mmCIF file of C-alpha atoms and ligand atoms in Angstrom:
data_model
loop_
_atom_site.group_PDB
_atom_site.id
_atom_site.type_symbol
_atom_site.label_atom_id
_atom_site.label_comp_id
_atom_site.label_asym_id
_atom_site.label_seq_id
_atom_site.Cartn_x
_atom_site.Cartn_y
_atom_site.Cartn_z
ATOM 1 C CA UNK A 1 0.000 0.000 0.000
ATOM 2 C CA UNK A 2 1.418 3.783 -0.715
ATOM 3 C CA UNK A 3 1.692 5.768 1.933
ATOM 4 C CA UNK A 4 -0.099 9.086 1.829
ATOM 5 C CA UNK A 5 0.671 10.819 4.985
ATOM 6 C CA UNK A 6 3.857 10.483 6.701
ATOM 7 C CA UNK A 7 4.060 12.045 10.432
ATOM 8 C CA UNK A 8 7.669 12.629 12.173
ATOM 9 C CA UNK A 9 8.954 14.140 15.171
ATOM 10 C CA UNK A 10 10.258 17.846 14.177
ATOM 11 C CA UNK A 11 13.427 17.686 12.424
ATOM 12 C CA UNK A 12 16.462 19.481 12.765
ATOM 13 C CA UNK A 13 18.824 21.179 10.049
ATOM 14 C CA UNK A 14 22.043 20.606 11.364
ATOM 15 C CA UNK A 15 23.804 22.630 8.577
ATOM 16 C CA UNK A 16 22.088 25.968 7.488
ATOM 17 C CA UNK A 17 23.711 29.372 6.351
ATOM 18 C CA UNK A 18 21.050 32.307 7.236
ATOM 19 C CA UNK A 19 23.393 35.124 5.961
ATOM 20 C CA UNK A 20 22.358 38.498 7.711
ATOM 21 C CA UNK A 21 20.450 41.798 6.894
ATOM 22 C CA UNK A 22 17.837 41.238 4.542
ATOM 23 C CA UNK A 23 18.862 37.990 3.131
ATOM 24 C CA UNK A 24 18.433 37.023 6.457
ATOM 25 C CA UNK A 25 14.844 38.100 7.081
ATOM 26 C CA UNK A 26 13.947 36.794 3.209
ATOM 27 C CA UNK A 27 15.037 33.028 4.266
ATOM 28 C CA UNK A 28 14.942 32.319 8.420
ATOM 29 C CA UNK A 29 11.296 32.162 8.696
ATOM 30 C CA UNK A 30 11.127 28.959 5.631
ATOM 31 C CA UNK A 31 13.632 27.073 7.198
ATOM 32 C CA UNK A 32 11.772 27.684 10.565
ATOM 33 C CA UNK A 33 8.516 26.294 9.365
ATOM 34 C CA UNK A 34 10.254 22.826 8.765
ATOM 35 C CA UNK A 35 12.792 22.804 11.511
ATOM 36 C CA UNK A 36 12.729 23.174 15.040
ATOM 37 C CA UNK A 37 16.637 24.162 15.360
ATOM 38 C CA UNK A 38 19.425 24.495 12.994
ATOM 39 C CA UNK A 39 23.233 24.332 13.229
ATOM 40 C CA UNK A 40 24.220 28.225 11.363
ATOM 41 C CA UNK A 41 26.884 28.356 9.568
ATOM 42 C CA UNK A 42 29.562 31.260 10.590
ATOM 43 C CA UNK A 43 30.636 32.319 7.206
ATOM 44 C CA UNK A 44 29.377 35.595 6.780
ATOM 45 C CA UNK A 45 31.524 38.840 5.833
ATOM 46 C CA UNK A 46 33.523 39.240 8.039
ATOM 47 C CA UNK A 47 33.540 35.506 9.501
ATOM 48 C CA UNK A 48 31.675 34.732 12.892
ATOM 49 C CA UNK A 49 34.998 33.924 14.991
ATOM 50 C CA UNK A 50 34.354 35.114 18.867
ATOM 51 C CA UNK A 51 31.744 33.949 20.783
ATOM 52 C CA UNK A 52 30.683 37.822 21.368
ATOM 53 C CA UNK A 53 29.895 38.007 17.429
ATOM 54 C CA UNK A 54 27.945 34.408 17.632
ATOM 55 C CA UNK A 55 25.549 35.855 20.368
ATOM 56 C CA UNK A 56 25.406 39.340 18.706
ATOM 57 C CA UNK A 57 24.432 37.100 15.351
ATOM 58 C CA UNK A 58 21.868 35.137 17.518
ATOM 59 C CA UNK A 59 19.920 37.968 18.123
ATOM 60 C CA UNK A 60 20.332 39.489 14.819
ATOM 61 C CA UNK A 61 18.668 35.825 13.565
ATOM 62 C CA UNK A 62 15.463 35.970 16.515
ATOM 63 C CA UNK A 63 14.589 39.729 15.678
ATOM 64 C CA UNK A 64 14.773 38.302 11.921
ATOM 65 C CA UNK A 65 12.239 35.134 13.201
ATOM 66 C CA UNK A 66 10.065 37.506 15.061
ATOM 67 C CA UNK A 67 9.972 40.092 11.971
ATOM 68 C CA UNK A 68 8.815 36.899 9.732
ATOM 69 C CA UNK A 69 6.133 36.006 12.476
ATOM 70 C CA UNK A 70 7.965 31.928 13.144
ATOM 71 C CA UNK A 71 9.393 32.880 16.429
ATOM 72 C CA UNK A 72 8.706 30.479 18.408
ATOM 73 C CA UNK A 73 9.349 27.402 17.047
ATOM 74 C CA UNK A 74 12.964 27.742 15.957
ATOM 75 C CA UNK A 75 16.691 27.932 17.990
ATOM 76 C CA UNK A 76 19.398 28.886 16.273
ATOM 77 C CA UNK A 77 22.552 26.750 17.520
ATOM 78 C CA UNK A 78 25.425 29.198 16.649
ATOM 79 C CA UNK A 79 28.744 28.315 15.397
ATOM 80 C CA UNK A 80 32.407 29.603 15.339
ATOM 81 C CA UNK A 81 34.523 30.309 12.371
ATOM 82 C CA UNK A 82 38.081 28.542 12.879
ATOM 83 C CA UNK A 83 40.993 30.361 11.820
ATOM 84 C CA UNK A 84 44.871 30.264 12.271
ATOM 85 C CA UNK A 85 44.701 32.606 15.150
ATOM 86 C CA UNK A 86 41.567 31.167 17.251
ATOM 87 C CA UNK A 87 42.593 31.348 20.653
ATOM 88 C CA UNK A 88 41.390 28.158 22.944
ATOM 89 C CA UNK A 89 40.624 30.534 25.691
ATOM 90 C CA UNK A 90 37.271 31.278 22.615
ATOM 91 C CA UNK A 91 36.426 27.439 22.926
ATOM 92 C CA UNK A 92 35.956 27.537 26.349
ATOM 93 C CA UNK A 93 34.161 31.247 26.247
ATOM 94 C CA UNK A 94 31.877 29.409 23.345
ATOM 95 C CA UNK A 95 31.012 26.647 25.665
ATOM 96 C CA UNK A 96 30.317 28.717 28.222
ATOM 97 C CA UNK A 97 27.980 31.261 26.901
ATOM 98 C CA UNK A 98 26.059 27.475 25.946
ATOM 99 C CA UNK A 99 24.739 29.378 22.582
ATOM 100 C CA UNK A 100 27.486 27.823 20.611
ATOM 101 C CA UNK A 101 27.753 24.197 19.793
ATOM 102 C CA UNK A 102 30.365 23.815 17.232
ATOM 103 C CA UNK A 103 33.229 25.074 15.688
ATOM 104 C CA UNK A 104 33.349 24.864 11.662
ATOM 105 C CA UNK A 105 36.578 24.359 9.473
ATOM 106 C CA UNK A 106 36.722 25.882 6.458
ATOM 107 C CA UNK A 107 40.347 25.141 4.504
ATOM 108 C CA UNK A 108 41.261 28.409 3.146
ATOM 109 C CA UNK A 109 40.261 29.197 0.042
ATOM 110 C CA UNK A 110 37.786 25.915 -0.275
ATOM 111 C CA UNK A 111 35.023 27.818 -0.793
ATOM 112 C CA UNK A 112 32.130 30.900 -0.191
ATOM 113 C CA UNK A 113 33.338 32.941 2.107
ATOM 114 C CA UNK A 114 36.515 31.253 3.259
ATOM 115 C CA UNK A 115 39.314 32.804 2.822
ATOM 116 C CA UNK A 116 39.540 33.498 6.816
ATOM 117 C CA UNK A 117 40.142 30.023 6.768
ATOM 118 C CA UNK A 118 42.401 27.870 7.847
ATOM 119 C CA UNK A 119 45.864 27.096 6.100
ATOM 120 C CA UNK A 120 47.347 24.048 8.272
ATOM 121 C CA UNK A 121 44.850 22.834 10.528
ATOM 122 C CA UNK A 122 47.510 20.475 13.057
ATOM 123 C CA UNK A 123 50.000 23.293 12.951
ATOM 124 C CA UNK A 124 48.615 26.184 13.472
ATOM 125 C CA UNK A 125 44.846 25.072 15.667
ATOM 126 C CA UNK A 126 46.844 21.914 18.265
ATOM 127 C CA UNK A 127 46.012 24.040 21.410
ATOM 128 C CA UNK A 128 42.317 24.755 20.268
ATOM 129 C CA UNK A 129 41.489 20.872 19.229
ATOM 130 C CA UNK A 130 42.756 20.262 21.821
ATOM 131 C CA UNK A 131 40.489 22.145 24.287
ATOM 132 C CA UNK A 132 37.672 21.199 21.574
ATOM 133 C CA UNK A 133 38.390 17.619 22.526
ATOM 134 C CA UNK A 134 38.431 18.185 25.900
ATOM 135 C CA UNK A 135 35.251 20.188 26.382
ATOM 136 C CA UNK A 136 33.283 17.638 23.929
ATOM 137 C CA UNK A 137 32.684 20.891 20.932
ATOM 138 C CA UNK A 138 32.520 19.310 18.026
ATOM 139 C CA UNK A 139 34.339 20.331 14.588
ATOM 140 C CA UNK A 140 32.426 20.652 11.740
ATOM 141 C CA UNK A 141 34.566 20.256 8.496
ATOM 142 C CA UNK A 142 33.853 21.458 5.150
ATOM 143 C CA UNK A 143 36.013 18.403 3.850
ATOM 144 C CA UNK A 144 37.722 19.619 0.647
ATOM 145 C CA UNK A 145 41.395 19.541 -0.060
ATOM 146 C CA UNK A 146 42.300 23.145 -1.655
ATOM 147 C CA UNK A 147 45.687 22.661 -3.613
ATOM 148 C CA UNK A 148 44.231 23.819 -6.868
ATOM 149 C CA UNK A 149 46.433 21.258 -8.449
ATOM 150 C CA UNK A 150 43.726 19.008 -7.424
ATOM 151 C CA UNK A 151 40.526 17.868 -9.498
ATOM 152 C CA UNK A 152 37.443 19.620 -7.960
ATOM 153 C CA UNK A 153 35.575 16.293 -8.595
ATOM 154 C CA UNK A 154 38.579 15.006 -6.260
ATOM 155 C CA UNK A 155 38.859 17.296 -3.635
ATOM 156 C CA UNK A 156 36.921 15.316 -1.174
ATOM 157 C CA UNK A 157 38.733 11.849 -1.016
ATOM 158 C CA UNK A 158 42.466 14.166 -0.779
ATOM 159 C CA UNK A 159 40.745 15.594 2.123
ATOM 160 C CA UNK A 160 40.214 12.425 3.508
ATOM 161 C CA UNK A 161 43.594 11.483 2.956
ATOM 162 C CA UNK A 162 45.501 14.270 3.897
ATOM 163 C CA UNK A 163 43.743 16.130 6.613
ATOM 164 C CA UNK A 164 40.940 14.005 8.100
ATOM 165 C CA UNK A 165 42.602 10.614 8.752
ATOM 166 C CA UNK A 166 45.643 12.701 10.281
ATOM 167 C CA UNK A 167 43.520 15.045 12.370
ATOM 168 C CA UNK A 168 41.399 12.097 13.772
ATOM 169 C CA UNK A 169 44.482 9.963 14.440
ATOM 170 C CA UNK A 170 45.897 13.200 16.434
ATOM 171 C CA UNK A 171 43.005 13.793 18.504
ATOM 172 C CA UNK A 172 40.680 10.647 18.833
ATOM 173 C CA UNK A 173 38.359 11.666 21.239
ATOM 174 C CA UNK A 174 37.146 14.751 18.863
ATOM 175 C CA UNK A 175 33.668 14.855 17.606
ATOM 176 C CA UNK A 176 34.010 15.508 13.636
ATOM 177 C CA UNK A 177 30.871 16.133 11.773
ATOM 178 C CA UNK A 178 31.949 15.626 8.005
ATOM 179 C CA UNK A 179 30.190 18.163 6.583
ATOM 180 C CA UNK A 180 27.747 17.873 3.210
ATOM 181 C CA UNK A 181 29.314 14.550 2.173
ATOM 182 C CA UNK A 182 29.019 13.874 -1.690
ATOM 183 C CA UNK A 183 31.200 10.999 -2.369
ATOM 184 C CA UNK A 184 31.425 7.017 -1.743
ATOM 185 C CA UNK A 185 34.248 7.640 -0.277
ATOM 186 C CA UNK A 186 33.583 10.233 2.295
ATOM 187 C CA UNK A 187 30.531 7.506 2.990
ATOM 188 C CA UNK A 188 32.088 4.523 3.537
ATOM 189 C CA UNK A 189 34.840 6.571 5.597
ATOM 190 C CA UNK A 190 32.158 7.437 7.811
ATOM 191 C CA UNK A 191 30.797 4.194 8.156
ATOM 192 C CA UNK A 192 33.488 2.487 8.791
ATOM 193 C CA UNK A 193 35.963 5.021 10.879
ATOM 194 C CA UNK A 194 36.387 4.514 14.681
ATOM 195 C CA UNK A 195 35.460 7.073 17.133
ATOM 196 C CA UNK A 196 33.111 9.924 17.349
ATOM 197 C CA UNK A 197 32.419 11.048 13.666
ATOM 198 C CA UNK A 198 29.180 11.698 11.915
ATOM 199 C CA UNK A 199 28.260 13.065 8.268
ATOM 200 C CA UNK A 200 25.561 15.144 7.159
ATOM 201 C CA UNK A 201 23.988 14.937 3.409
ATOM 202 C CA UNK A 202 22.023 17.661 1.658
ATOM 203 C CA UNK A 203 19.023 17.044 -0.593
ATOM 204 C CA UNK A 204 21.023 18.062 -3.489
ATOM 205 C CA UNK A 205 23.518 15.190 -3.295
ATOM 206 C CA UNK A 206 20.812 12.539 -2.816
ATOM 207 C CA UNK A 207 18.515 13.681 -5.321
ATOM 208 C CA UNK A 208 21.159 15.170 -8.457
ATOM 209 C CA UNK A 209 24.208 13.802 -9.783
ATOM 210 C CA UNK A 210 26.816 16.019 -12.070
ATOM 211 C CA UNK A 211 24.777 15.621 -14.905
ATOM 212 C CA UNK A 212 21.979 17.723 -13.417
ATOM 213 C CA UNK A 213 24.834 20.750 -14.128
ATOM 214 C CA UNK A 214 24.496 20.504 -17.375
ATOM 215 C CA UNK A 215 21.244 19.391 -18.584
ATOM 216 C CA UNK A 216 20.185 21.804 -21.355
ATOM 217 C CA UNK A 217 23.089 23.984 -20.686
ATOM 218 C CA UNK A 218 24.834 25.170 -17.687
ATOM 219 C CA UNK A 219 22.666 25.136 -14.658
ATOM 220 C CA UNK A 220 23.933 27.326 -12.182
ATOM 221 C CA UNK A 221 21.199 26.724 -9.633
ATOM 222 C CA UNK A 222 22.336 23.136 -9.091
ATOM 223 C CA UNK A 223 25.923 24.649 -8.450
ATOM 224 C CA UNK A 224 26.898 24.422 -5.226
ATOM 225 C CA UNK A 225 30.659 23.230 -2.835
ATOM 226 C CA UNK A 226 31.335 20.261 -2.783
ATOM 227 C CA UNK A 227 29.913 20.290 -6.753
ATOM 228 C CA UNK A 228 27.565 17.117 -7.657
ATOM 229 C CA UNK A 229 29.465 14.138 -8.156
ATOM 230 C CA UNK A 230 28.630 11.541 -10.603
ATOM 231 C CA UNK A 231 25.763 8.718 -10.320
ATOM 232 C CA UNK A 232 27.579 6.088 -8.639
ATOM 233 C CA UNK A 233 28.792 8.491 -6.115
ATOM 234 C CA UNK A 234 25.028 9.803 -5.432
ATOM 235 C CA UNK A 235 23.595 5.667 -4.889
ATOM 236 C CA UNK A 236 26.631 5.358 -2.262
ATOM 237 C CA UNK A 237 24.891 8.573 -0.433
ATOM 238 C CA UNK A 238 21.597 7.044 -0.804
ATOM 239 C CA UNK A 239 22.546 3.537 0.738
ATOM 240 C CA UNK A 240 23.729 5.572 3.841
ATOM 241 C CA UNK A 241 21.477 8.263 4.353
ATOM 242 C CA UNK A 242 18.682 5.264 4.046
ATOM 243 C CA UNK A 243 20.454 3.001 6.496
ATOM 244 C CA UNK A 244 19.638 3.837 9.633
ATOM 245 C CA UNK A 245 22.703 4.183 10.332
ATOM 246 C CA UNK A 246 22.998 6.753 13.095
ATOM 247 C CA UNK A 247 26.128 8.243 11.854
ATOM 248 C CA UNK A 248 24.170 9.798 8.928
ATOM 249 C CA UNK A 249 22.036 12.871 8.985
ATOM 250 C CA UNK A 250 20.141 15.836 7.715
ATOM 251 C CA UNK A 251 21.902 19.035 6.895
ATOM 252 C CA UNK A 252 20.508 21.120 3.743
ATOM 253 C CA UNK A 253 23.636 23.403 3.167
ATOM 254 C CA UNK A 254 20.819 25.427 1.881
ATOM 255 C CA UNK A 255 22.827 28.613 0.609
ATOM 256 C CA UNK A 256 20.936 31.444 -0.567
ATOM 257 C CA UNK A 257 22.820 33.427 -3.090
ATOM 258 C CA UNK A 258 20.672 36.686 -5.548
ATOM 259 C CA UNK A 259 19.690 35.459 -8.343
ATOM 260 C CA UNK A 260 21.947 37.949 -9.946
ATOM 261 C CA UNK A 261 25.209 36.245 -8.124
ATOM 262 C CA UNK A 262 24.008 32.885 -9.255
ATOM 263 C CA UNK A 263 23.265 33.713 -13.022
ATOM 264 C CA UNK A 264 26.350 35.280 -13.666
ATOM 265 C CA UNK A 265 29.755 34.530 -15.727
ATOM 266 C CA UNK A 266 31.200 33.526 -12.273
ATOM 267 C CA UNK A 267 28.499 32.264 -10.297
ATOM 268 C CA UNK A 268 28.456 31.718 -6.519
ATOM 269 C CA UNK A 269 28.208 27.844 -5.644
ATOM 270 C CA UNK A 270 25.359 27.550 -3.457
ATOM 271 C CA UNK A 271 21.715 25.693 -3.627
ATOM 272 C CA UNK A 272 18.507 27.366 -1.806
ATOM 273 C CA UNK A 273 16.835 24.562 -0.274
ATOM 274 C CA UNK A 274 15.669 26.330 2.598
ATOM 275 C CA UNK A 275 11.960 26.733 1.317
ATOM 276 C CA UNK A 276 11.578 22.922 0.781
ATOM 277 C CA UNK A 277 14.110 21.051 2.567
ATOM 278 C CA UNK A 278 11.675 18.144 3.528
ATOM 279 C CA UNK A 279 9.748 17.568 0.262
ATOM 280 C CA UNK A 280 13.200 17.326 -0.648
ATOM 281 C CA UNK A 281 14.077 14.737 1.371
ATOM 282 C CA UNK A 282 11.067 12.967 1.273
ATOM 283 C CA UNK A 283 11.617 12.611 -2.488
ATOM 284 C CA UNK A 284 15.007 10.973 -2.322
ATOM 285 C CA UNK A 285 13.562 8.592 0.916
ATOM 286 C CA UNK A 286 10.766 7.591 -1.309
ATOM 287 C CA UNK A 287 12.646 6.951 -4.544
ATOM 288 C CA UNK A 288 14.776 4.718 -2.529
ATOM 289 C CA UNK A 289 11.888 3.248 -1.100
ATOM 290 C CA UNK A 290 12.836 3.831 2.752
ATOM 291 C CA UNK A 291 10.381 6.333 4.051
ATOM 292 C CA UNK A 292 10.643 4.408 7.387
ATOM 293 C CA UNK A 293 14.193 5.906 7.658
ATOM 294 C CA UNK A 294 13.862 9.312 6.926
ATOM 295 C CA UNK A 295 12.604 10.307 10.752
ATOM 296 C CA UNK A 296 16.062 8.701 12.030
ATOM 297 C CA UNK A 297 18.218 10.501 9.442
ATOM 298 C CA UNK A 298 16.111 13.470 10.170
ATOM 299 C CA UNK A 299 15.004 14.137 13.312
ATOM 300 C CA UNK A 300 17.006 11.301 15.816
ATOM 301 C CA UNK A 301 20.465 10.844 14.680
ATOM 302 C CA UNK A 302 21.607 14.640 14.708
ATOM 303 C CA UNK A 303 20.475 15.191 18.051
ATOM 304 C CA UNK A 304 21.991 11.850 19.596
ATOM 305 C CA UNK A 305 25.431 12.833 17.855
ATOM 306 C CA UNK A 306 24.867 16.456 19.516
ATOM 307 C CA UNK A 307 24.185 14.929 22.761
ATOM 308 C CA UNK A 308 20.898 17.037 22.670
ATOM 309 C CA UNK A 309 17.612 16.139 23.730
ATOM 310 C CA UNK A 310 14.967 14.821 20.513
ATOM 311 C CA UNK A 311 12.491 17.142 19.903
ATOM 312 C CA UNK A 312 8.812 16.953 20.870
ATOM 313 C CA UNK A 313 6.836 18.198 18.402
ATOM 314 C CA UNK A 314 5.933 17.057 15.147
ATOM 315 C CA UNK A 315 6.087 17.302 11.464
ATOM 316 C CA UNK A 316 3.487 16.203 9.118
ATOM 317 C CA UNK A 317 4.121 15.331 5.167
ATOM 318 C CA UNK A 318 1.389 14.649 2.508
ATOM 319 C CA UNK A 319 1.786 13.157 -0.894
ATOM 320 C CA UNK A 320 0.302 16.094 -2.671
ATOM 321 C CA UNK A 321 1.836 17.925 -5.858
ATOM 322 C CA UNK A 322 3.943 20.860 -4.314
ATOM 323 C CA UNK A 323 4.622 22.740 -6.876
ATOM 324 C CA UNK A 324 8.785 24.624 -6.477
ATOM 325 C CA UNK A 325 8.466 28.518 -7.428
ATOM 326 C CA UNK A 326 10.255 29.584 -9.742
ATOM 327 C CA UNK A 327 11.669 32.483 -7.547
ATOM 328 C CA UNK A 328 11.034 34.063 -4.201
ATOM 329 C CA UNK A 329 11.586 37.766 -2.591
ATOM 330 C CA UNK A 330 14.814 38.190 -1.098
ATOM 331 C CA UNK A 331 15.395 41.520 -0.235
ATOM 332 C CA UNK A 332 15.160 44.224 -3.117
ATOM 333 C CA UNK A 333 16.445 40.887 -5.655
ATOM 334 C CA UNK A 334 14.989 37.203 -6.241
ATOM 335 C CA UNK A 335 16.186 33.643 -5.190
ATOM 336 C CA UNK A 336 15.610 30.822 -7.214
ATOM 337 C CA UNK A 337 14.789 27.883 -5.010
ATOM 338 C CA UNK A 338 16.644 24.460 -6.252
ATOM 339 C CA UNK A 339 14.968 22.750 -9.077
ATOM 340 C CA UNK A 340 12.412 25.974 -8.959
ATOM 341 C CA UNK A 341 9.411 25.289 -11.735
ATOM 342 C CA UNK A 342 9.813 21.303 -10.612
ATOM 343 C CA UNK A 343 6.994 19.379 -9.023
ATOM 344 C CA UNK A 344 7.495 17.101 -5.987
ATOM 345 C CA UNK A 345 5.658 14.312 -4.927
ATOM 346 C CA UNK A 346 5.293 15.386 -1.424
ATOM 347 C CA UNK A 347 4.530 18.533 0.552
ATOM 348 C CA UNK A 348 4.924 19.942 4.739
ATOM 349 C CA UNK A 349 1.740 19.888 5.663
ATOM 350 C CA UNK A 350 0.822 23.684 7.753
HETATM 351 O O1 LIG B 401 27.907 25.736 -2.105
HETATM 352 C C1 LIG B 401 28.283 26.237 -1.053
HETATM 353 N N1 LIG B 401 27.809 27.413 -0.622
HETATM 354 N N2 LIG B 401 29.202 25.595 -0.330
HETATM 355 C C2 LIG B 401 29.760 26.150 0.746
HETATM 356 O O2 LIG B 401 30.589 25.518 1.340
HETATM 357 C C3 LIG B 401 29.417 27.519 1.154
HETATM 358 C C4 LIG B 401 28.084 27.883 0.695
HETATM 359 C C5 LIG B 401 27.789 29.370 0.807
HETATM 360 O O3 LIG B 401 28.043 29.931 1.870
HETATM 361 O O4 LIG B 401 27.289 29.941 -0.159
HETATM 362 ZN ZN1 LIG B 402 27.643 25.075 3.942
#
């Protein structure tokens, strides 16, 4: 028999960039309609590095909800931006102030927004992994290698090679969240590596392959870091996002970029999945013929990996035609929501 109405507990997005301003106040209140908290990314301009800046962005993120009338139902669990310089005396302020519950690598230069980063993660950050390990903060990696010697399309398995195996076997005890993983590789790491690590997928990965880039011409809506991968690479995600597997969960990188930005002779890599997140999902779940597993994936493993409580409440999906927009307000400019025009199968029931 198909199922026609799926209930889950709330889910959680445990990888979302809100920007700020009126990007901001265009996007928090669709994400907040689906989830009930969300991991934010630190990235803006500049970079979200002190714990003073993560609160001040907290409250620039509630006035936001409150503006766009979701207020209530939505906590922002802020983030720090690693760099070369991060002091560990910041970890410890960042779990104290107990508004901050991870610290994100980006490798400098890998992508949006990163050149802050970092540019030898065991040389120059020891003392703060360190602490990080110590206080239980987990590190969030964008998990691309960024010698531009290197094959985008092979970014992610070098990374693996030289900087995740080597910061894991450094520091055990760390929790690693292996950020957005696109490849077989990254999976199968992640299933099969000892200690505390986790991965979170986004829709686009389960759902697209590289092909979806250039169907009809260049697509740069389906662009985003790490770039699509090809089909075998997308099945691999599949298999463990479906698994049960508790290592494996939700995180929509949804990445709102202008229109303008993204239809442009250098486009910004990003995908805006922040309006439909969960028909998203539901999609790929479906296809693979595992809607049983998509409350784990979204809504229990993320939270048990946090060490946070489940949430309460609940989240109801029909199978109904939801028609994508083609494009939404965002400020004075549009977004174009991923595979915007497209109908899904299912659709968040309000
Ligand atoms: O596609 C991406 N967009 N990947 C990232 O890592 C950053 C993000 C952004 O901030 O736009
Ligand atoms: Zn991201």
């Amino acid at each position: 028999m198909t199922i026609s109405t799926l209930t889950l507990t709330r889910p959680d997005d445990w990888h979302l960039h809100l920007r700020d301003g009126e990007a901001l106040e265009a996007v928090v209140g669709h994400s907040a309609r689906q989830f009930a908290r969300a991991i934010i990314m630190p990235n803006l301009k500049p970079p979200v590095t002190t714990t003073a800046q993560a609160l001040a962005y907290r409250e620039r993120i509630l006035a936001a909800l409150d503006k766009s009338g979701d207020g209530q139902s939505f906590t922002p669990l802020m983030t720090l931006y690693l760099t070369d310089n991060t002091a560990a005396e910041e970890i410890a302020r960042a779990r104290e102030s107990g508004a901050v519950y991870a610290v994100k690598l980006y490798p400098a230069g890998a992508t949006t927004n990163s050149d802050a980063g970092v540019t030898d993660l065991l040389g120059r950050c020891g003392k703060v992994l360190e602490t990080m390990e110590k206080l239980g903060m987990p590190l969030l990696t964008h998990g691309e290698a960024t010698d531009p010697a290197i094959d985008v399309f092979d970014r992610e398995k070098v990374f693996i090679d030289r900087v995740m195996i080597p910061l894991r076997r450094a520091f055990p005890g760390l929790k690693v969240v292996f950020e957005h993983i696109t490849t077989a590789d990254a999976a199968q790491y992640v299933r099969d590596a000892e200690g505390p690590i986790a991965a979170t997928i986004t829709p686009q990965h389960l759902l697209y392959n590289r092909n979806a880039l250039f169907q009809g011409g260049v697509r740069p809506h389906w662009y985003c870091l790490p770039v699509l991968k090809r089909e075998t690479h997308r099945q691999a995600l599949v298999e463990v996002a479906t698994s049960g597997n508790p290592r494996f969960f939700l995180g929509t990188d949804s990445a709102p970029h202008a229109r303008g930005l993204k239809e442009h002779a250098c486009g910004c890599a990003g995908c805006f999945t922040g309006l439909h997140a969960m028909e998203l999902y539901a999609k790929a779940f479906d296809d693979a013929g595992r809607l049983d597993a998509l409350e784990g994936f979204a809504s229990f493993h993320g939270p048990d990996f946090y060490g946070l409580p489940r949430n309460t409440g609940k989240l109801t999906l029909v199978r109904e035609p939801f028609r994508i927009p083609d494009e939404l307000p965002f400020g004075l400019q549009t977004i174009v929501p991923l595979a915007g025009g497209e109908t899904l199968p299912w659709r968040v029931s309000i």
